[in-house]
mmCIF file of C-alpha atoms and ligand atoms in Angstrom:
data_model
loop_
_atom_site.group_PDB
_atom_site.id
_atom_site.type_symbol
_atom_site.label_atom_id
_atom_site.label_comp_id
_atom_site.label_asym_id
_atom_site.label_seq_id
_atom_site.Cartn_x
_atom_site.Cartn_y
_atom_site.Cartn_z
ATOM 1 C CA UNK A 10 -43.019 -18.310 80.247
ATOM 2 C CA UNK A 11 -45.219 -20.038 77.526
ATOM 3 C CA UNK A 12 -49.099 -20.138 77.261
ATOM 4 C CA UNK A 13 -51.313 -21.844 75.463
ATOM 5 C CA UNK A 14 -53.384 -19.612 73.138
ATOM 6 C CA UNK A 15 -56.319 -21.285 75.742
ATOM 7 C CA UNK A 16 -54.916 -19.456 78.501
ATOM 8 C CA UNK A 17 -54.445 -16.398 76.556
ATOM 9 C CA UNK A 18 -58.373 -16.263 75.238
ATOM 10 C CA UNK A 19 -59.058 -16.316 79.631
ATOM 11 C CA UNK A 20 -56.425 -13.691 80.759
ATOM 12 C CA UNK A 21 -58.646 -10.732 82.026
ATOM 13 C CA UNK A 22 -57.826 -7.728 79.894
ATOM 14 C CA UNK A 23 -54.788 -5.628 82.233
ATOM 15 C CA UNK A 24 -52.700 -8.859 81.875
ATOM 16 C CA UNK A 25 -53.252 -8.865 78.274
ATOM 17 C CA UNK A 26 -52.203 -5.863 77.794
ATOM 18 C CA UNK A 27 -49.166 -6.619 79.501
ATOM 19 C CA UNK A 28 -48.351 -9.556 77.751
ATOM 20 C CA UNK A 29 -48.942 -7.237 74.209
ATOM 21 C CA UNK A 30 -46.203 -4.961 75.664
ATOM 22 C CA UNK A 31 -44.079 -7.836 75.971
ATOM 23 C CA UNK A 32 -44.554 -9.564 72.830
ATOM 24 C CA UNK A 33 -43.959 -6.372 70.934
ATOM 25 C CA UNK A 34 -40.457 -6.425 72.755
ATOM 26 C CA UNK A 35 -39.848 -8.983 70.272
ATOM 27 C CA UNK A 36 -39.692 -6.313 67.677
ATOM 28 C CA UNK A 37 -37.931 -3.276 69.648
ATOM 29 C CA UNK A 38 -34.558 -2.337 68.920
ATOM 30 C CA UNK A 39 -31.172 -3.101 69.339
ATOM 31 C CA UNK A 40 -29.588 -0.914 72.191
ATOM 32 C CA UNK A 41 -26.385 -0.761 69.871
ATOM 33 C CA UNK A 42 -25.888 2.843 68.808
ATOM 34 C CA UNK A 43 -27.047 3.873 65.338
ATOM 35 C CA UNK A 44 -23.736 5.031 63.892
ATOM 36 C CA UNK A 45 -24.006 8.527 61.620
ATOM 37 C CA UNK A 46 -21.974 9.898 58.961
ATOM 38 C CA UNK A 47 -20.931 13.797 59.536
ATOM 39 C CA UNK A 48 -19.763 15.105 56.551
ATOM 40 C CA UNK A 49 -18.012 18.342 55.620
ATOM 41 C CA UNK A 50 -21.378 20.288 54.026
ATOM 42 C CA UNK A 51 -24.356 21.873 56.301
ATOM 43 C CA UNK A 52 -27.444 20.670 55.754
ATOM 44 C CA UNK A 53 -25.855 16.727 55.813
ATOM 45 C CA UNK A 54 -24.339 17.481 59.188
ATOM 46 C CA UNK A 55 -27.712 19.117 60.639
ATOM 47 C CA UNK A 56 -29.710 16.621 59.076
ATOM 48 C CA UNK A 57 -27.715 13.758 60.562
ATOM 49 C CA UNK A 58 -28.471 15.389 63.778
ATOM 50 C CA UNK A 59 -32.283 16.045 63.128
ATOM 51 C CA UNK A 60 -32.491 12.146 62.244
ATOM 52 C CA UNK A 61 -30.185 10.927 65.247
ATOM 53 C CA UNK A 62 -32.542 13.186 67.427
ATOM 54 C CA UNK A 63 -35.238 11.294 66.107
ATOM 55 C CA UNK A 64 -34.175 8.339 66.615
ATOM 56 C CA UNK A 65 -33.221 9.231 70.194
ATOM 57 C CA UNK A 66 -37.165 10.371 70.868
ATOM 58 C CA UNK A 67 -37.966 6.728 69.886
ATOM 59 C CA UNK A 68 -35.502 5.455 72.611
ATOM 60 C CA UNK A 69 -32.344 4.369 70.762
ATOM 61 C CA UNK A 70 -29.115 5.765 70.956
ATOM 62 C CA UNK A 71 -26.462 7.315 67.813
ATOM 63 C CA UNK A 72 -22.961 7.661 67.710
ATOM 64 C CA UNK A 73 -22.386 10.642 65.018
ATOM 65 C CA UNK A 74 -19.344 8.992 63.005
ATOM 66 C CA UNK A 75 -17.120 12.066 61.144
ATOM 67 C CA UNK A 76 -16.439 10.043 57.335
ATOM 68 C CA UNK A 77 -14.902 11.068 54.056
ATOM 69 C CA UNK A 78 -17.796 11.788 51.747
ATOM 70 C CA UNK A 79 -16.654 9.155 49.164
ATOM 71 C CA UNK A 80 -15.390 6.638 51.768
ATOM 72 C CA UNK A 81 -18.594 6.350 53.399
ATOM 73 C CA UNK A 82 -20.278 4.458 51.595
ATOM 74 C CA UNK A 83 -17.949 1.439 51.436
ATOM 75 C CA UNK A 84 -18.038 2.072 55.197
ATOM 76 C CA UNK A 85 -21.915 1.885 55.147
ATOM 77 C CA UNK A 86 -21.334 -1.868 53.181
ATOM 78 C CA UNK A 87 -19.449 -3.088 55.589
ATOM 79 C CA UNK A 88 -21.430 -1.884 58.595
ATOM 80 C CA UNK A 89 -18.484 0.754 59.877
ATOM 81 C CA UNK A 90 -21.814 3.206 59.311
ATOM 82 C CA UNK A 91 -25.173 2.205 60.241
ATOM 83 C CA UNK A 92 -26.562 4.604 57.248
ATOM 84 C CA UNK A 93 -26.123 7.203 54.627
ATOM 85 C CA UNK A 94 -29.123 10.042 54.276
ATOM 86 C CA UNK A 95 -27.616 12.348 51.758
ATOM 87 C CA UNK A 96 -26.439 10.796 48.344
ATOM 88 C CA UNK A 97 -26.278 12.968 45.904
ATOM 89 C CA UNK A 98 -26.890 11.653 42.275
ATOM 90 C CA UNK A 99 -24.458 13.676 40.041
ATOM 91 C CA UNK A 100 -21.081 13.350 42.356
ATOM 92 C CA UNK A 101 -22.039 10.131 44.700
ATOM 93 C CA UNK A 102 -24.125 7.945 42.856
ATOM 94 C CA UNK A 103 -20.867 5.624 41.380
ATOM 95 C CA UNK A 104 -19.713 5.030 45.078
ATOM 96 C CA UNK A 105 -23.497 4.017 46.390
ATOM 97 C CA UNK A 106 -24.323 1.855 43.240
ATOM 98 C CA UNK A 107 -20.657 0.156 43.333
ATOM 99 C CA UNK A 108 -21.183 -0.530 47.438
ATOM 100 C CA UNK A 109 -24.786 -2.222 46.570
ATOM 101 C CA UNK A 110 -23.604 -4.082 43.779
ATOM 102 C CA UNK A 111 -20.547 -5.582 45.777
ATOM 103 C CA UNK A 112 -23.574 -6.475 48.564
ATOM 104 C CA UNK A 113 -24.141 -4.427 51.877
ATOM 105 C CA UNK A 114 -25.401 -1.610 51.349
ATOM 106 C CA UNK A 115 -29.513 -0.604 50.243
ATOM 107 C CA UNK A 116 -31.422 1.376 49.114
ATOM 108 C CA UNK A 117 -33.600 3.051 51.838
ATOM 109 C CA UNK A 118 -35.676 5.362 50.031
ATOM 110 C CA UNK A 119 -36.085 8.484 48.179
ATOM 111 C CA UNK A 120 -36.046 12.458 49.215
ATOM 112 C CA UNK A 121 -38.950 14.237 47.568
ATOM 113 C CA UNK A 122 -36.641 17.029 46.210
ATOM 114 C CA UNK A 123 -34.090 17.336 42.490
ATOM 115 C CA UNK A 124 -30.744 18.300 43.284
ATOM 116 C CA UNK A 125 -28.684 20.016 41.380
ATOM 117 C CA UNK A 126 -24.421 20.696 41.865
ATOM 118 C CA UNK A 127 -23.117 23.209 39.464
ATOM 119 C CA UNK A 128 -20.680 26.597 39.127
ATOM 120 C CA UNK A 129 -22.912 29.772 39.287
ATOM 121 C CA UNK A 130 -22.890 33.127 40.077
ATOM 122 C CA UNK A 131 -24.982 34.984 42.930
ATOM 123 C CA UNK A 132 -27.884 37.009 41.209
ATOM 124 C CA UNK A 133 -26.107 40.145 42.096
ATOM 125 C CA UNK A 134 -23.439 39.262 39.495
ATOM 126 C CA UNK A 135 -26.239 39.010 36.614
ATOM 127 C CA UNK A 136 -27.817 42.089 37.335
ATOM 128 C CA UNK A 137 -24.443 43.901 38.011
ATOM 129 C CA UNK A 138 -23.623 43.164 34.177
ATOM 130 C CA UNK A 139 -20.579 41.716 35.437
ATOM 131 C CA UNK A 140 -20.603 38.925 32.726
ATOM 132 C CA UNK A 141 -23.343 39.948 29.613
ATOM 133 C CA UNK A 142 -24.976 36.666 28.764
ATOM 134 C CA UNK A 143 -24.968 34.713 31.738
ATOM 135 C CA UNK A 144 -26.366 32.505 32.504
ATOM 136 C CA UNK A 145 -25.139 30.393 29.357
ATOM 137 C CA UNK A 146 -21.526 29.256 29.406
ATOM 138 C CA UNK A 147 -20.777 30.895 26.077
ATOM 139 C CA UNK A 148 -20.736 34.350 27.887
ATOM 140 C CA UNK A 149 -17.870 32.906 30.050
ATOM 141 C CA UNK A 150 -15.455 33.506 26.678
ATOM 142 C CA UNK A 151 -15.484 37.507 27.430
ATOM 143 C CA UNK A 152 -15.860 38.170 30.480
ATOM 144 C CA UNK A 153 -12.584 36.710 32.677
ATOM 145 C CA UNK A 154 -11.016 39.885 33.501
ATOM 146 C CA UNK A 155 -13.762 40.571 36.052
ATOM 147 C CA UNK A 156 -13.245 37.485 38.079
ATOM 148 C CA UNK A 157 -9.934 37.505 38.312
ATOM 149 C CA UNK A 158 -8.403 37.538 42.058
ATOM 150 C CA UNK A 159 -4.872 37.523 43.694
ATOM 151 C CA UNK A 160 -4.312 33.896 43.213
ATOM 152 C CA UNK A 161 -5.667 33.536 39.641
ATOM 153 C CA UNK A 162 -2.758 34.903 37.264
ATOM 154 C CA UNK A 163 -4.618 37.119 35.812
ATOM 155 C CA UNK A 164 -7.573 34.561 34.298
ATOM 156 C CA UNK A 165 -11.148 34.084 35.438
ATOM 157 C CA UNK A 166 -11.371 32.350 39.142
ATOM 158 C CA UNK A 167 -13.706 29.229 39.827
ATOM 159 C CA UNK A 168 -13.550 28.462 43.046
ATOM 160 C CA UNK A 169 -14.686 24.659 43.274
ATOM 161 C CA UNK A 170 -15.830 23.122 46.711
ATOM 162 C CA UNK A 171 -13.591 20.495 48.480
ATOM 163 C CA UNK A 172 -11.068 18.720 46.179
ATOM 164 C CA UNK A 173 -12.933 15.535 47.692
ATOM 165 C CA UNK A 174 -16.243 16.237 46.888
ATOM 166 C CA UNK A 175 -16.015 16.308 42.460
ATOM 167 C CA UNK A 176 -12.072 15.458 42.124
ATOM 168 C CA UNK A 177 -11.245 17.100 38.893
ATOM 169 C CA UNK A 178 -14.602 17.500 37.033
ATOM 170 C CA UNK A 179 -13.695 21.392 36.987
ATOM 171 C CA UNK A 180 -10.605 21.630 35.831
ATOM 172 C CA UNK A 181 -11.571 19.125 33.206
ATOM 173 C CA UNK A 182 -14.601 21.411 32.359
ATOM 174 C CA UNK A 183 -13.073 24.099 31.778
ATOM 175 C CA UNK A 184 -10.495 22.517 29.333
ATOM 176 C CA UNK A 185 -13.358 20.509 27.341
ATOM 177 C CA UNK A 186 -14.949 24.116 26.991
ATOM 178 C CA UNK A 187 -11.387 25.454 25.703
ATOM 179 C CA UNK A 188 -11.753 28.245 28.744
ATOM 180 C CA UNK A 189 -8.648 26.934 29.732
ATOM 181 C CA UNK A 190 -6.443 29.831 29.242
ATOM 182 C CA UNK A 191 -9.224 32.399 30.537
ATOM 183 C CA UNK A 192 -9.978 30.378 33.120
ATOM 184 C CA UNK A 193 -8.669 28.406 36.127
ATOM 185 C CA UNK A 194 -10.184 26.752 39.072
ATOM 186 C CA UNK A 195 -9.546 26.525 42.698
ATOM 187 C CA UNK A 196 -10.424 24.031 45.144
ATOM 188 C CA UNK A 197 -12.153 25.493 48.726
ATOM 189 C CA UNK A 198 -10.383 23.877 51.633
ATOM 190 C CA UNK A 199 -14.119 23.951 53.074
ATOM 191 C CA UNK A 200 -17.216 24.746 52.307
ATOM 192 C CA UNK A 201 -17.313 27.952 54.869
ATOM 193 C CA UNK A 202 -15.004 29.261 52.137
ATOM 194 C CA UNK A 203 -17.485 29.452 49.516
ATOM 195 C CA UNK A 204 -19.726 31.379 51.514
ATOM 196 C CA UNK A 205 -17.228 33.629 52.991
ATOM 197 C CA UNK A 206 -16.064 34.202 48.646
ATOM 198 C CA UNK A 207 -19.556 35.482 48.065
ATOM 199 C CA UNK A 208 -19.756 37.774 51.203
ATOM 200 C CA UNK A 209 -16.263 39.175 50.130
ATOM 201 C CA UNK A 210 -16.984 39.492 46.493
ATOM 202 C CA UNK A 211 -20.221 41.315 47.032
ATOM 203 C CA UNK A 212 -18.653 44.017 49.529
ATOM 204 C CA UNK A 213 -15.794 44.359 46.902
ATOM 205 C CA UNK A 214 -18.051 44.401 43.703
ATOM 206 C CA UNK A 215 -16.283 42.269 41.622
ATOM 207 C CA UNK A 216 -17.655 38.566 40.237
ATOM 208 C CA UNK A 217 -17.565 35.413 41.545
ATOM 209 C CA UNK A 218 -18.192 32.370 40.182
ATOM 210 C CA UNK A 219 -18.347 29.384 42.811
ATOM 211 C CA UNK A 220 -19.284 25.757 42.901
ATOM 212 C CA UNK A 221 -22.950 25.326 44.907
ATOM 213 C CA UNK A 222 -25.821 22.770 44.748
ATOM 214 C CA UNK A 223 -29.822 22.958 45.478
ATOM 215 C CA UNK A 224 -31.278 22.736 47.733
ATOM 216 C CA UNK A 225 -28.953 24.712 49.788
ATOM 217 C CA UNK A 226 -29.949 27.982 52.434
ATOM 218 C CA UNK A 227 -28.595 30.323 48.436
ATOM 219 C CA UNK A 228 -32.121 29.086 47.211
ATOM 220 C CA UNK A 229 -33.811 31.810 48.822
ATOM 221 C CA UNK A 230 -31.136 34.209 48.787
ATOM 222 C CA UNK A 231 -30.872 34.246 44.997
ATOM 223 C CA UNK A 232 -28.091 32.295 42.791
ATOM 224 C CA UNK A 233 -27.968 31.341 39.435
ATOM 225 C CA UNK A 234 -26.116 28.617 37.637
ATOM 226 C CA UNK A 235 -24.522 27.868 35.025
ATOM 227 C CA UNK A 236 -25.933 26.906 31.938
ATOM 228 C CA UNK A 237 -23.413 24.080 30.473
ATOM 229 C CA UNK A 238 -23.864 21.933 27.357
ATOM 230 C CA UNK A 239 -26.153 19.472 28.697
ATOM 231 C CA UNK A 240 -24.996 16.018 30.844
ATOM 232 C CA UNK A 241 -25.232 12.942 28.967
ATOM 233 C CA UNK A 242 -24.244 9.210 30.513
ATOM 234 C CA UNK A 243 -20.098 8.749 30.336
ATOM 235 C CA UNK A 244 -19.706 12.555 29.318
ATOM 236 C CA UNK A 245 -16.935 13.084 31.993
ATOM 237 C CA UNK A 246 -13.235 12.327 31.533
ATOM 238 C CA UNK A 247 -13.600 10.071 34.912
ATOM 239 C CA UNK A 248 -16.674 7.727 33.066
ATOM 240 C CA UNK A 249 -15.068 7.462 30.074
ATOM 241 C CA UNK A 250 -15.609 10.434 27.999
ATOM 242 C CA UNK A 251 -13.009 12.377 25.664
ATOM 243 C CA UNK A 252 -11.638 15.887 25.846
ATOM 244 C CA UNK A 253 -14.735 16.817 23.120
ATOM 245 C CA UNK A 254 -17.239 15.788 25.690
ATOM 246 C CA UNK A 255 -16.043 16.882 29.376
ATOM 247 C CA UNK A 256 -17.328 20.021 28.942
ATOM 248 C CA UNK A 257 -20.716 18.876 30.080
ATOM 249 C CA UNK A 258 -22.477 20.357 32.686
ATOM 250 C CA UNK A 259 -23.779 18.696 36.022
ATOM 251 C CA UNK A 260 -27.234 16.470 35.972
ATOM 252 C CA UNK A 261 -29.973 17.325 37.724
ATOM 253 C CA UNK A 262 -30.502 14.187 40.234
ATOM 254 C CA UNK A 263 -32.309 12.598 42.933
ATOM 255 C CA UNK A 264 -31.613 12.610 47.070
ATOM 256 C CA UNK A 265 -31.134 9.099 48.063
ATOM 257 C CA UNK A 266 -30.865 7.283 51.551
ATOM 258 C CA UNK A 267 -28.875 3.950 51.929
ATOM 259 C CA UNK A 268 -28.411 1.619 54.936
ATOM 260 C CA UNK A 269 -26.259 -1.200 55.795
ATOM 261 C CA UNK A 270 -28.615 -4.444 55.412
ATOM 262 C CA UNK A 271 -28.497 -5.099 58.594
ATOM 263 C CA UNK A 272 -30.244 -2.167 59.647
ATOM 264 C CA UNK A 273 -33.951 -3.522 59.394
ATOM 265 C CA UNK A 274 -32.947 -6.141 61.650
ATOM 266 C CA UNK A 275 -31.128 -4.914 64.539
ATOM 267 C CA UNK A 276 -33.301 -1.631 64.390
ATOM 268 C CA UNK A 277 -36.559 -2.381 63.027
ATOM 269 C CA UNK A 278 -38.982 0.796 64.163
ATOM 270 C CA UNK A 279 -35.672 3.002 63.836
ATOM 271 C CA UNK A 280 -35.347 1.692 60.250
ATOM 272 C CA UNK A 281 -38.841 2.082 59.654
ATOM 273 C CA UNK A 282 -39.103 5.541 60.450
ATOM 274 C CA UNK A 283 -35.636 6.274 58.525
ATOM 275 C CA UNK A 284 -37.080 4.507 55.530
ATOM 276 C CA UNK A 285 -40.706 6.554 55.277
ATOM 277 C CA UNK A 286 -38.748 10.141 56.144
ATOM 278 C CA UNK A 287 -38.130 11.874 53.238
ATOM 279 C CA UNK A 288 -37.195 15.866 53.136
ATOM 280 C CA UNK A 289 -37.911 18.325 51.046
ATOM 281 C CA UNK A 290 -36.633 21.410 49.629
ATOM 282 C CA UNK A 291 -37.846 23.498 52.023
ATOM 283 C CA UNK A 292 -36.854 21.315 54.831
ATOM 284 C CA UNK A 293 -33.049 21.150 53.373
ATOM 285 C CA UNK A 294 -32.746 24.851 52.282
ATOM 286 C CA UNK A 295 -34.013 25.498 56.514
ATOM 287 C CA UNK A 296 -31.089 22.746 57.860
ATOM 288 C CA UNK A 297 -28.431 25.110 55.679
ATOM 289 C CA UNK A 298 -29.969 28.676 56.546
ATOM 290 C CA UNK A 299 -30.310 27.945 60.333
ATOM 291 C CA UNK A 300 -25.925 27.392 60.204
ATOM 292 C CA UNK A 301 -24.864 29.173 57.272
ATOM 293 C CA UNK A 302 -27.544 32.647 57.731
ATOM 294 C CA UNK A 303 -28.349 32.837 61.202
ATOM 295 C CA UNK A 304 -24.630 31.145 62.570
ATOM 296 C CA UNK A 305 -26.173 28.046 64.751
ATOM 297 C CA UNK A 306 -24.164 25.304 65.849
ATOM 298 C CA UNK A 307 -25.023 22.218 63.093
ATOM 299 C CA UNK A 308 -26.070 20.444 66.821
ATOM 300 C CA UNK A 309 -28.566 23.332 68.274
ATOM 301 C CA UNK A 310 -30.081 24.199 64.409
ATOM 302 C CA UNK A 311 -31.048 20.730 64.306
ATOM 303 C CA UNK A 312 -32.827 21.137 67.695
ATOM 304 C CA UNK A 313 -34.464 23.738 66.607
ATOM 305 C CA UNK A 314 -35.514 22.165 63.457
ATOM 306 C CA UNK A 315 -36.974 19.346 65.108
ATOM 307 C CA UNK A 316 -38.421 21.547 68.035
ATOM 308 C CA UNK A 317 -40.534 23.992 64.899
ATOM 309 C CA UNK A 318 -41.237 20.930 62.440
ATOM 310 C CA UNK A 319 -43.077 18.019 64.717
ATOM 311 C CA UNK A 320 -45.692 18.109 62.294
ATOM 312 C CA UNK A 321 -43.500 17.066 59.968
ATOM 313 C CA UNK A 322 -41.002 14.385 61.281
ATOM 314 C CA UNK A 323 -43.871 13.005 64.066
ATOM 315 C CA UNK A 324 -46.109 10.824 61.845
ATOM 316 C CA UNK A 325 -42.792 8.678 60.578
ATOM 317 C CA UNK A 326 -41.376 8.092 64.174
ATOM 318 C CA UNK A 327 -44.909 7.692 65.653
ATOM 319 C CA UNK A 328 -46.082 5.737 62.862
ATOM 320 C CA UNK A 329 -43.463 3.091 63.750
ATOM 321 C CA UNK A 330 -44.245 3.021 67.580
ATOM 322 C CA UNK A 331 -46.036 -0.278 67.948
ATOM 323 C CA UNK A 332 -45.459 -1.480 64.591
ATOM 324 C CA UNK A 333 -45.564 -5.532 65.202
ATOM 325 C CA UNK A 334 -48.593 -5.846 67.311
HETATM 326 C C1 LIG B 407 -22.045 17.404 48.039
HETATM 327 N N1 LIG B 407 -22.587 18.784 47.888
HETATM 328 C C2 LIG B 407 -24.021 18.806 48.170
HETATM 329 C C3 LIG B 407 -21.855 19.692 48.815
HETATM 330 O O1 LIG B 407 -22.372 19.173 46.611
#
């Protein structure tokens, strides 16, 4: 049914309405499922469940899409993955930038939050004495014998998350720091395990040293990291650098969302309201605690979250609710 913009001027007002509904149809979404990544870290998987619940208050429906971290994002370029909404600058941004440059994937905005991935120590460790002149790297050259476990032959344990999350940046570290024969890492098969190490190291009272990343639920429980010599472009062995320079520590880095480009189209007020969301540390380091403090399921913390924090997610899903009139 067409009218004439005459007509329209003459409908009495209940019919206009109606035919407003109807045009803004035009512009609703795609009943296709938004497909979202779960990855193997808690705040991503709770926050992939706070924005899929979201997006299921505005009507539309998500599939929740378990992904390799560094897979995903040529799986967001070619539209296997509707989105990514955790990209983390110092480990993911050469798999995000290499998916947009080959076409497919964009940028969809900005977290209002630095991140930062890097070994450290729980406070505890630091005030303990455990390791006299942490937190600066140098003070690692004394101190192994205290953070030695089972497993370690008698050197100084890291214990690194996932193999897949950072490859071999820390074994790599520690031989551009020449820690190498005080030192050794090993890889977490999860990142439960990190958590569990600091639990286990506390109750025994001996160090730790473990790979962990801001903001994370250990922001308010106290950690410190590392102080490395400091990151510089094409430091690492992986971009190019030498032995003499892979001894750099992590960046600090932005948060970044990316979407599949076809996102705005098929999804319009769902892409809208993913593009203007942006979280913030307090937001993340809440996502983490609810799982890794108080033992949710990633599923019923993001309920929660969403259930205590309308004042925060409302005005971007609302704001996009009859966008197009
Ligand atoms: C990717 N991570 C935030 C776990 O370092």
């Amino acid at each position: 049914m067409i009218l004439s913009k005459l007509k329209l001027k003459i409908l009495p007002p209940i019919l206009a309405a109606t035919f407003a509904a109807v045009s803004c149809a035009t512009y609703a979404d795609s009943n296709k499922p938004i497909r979202i990544p779960i990855k193997n870290w808690s705040s991503q998987i709770v926050m992939a469940h706070v924005i899929g619940g979201m997006f299921e208050s505005m009507g539309n429906r998500v599939e929740y899409v378990p992904v390799d971290n560094q897979a995903s994002f040529e799986a967001v370029r070619a539209g296997d993955l509707t989105l990514v909404h955790e990209v983390w600058q110092s480990t993911m941004q050469n798999g995000y930038y290499n998916a947009m440059e080959k076409g497919g994937l964009i940028d969809a905005g900005t977290h209002d939050v630095v991140t930062k991935e890097e070994m450290g120590v729980p406070n505890w460790v630091i005030e303990k004495g455990l390791c006299p002149g942490l937190p600066k790297w140098e003070a690692l050259k004394d101190c192994h014998a205290a953070f030695a476990t089972p497993d370690s032959g008698g050197k100084g344990r890291w214990l690194e998350g996932p193999q897949s999350w950072h490859g071999d940046v820390m074994p790599n570290r520690i031989k551009g720091l020449g820690l190498d024969s005080k030192w050794t890492v090993k890889f977490a098969g999860a990142a439960d395990a990190l958590w569990t190490e600091l639990k286990a190291a506390e109750k025994e009272g001996r160090g730790t040293v473990i790979f962990n990343w801001s903001p994370n639920f250990t922001d308010a429980t106290g950690f410190t990291f590392i102080e490395f010599p400091p990151y510089s472009d094409g430091c690492r062995l992986a971009d190019g650098g030498s032995l003499a320079t892979t001894g750099c520590g992590s960046p600090t880095g932005w948060l970044k969302k990316g979407a599949n480009y076809k996102f705005p189209k098929t999804h319009p007020q769902a892409y809208a309201a993913f593009s203007k969301l942006t979280f913030n540390k307090t937001n993340i380091g809440q996502m983490a605690a609810l799982v890794d403090v108080d033992g949710l399921t990633h599923a019923d913390a993001a309920k929660k979250w969403l259930s205590t924090n309308k004042d925060v997610w409302m005005p971007w899903t609302e704001s996009t609710l009859g966008a197009g009139n």
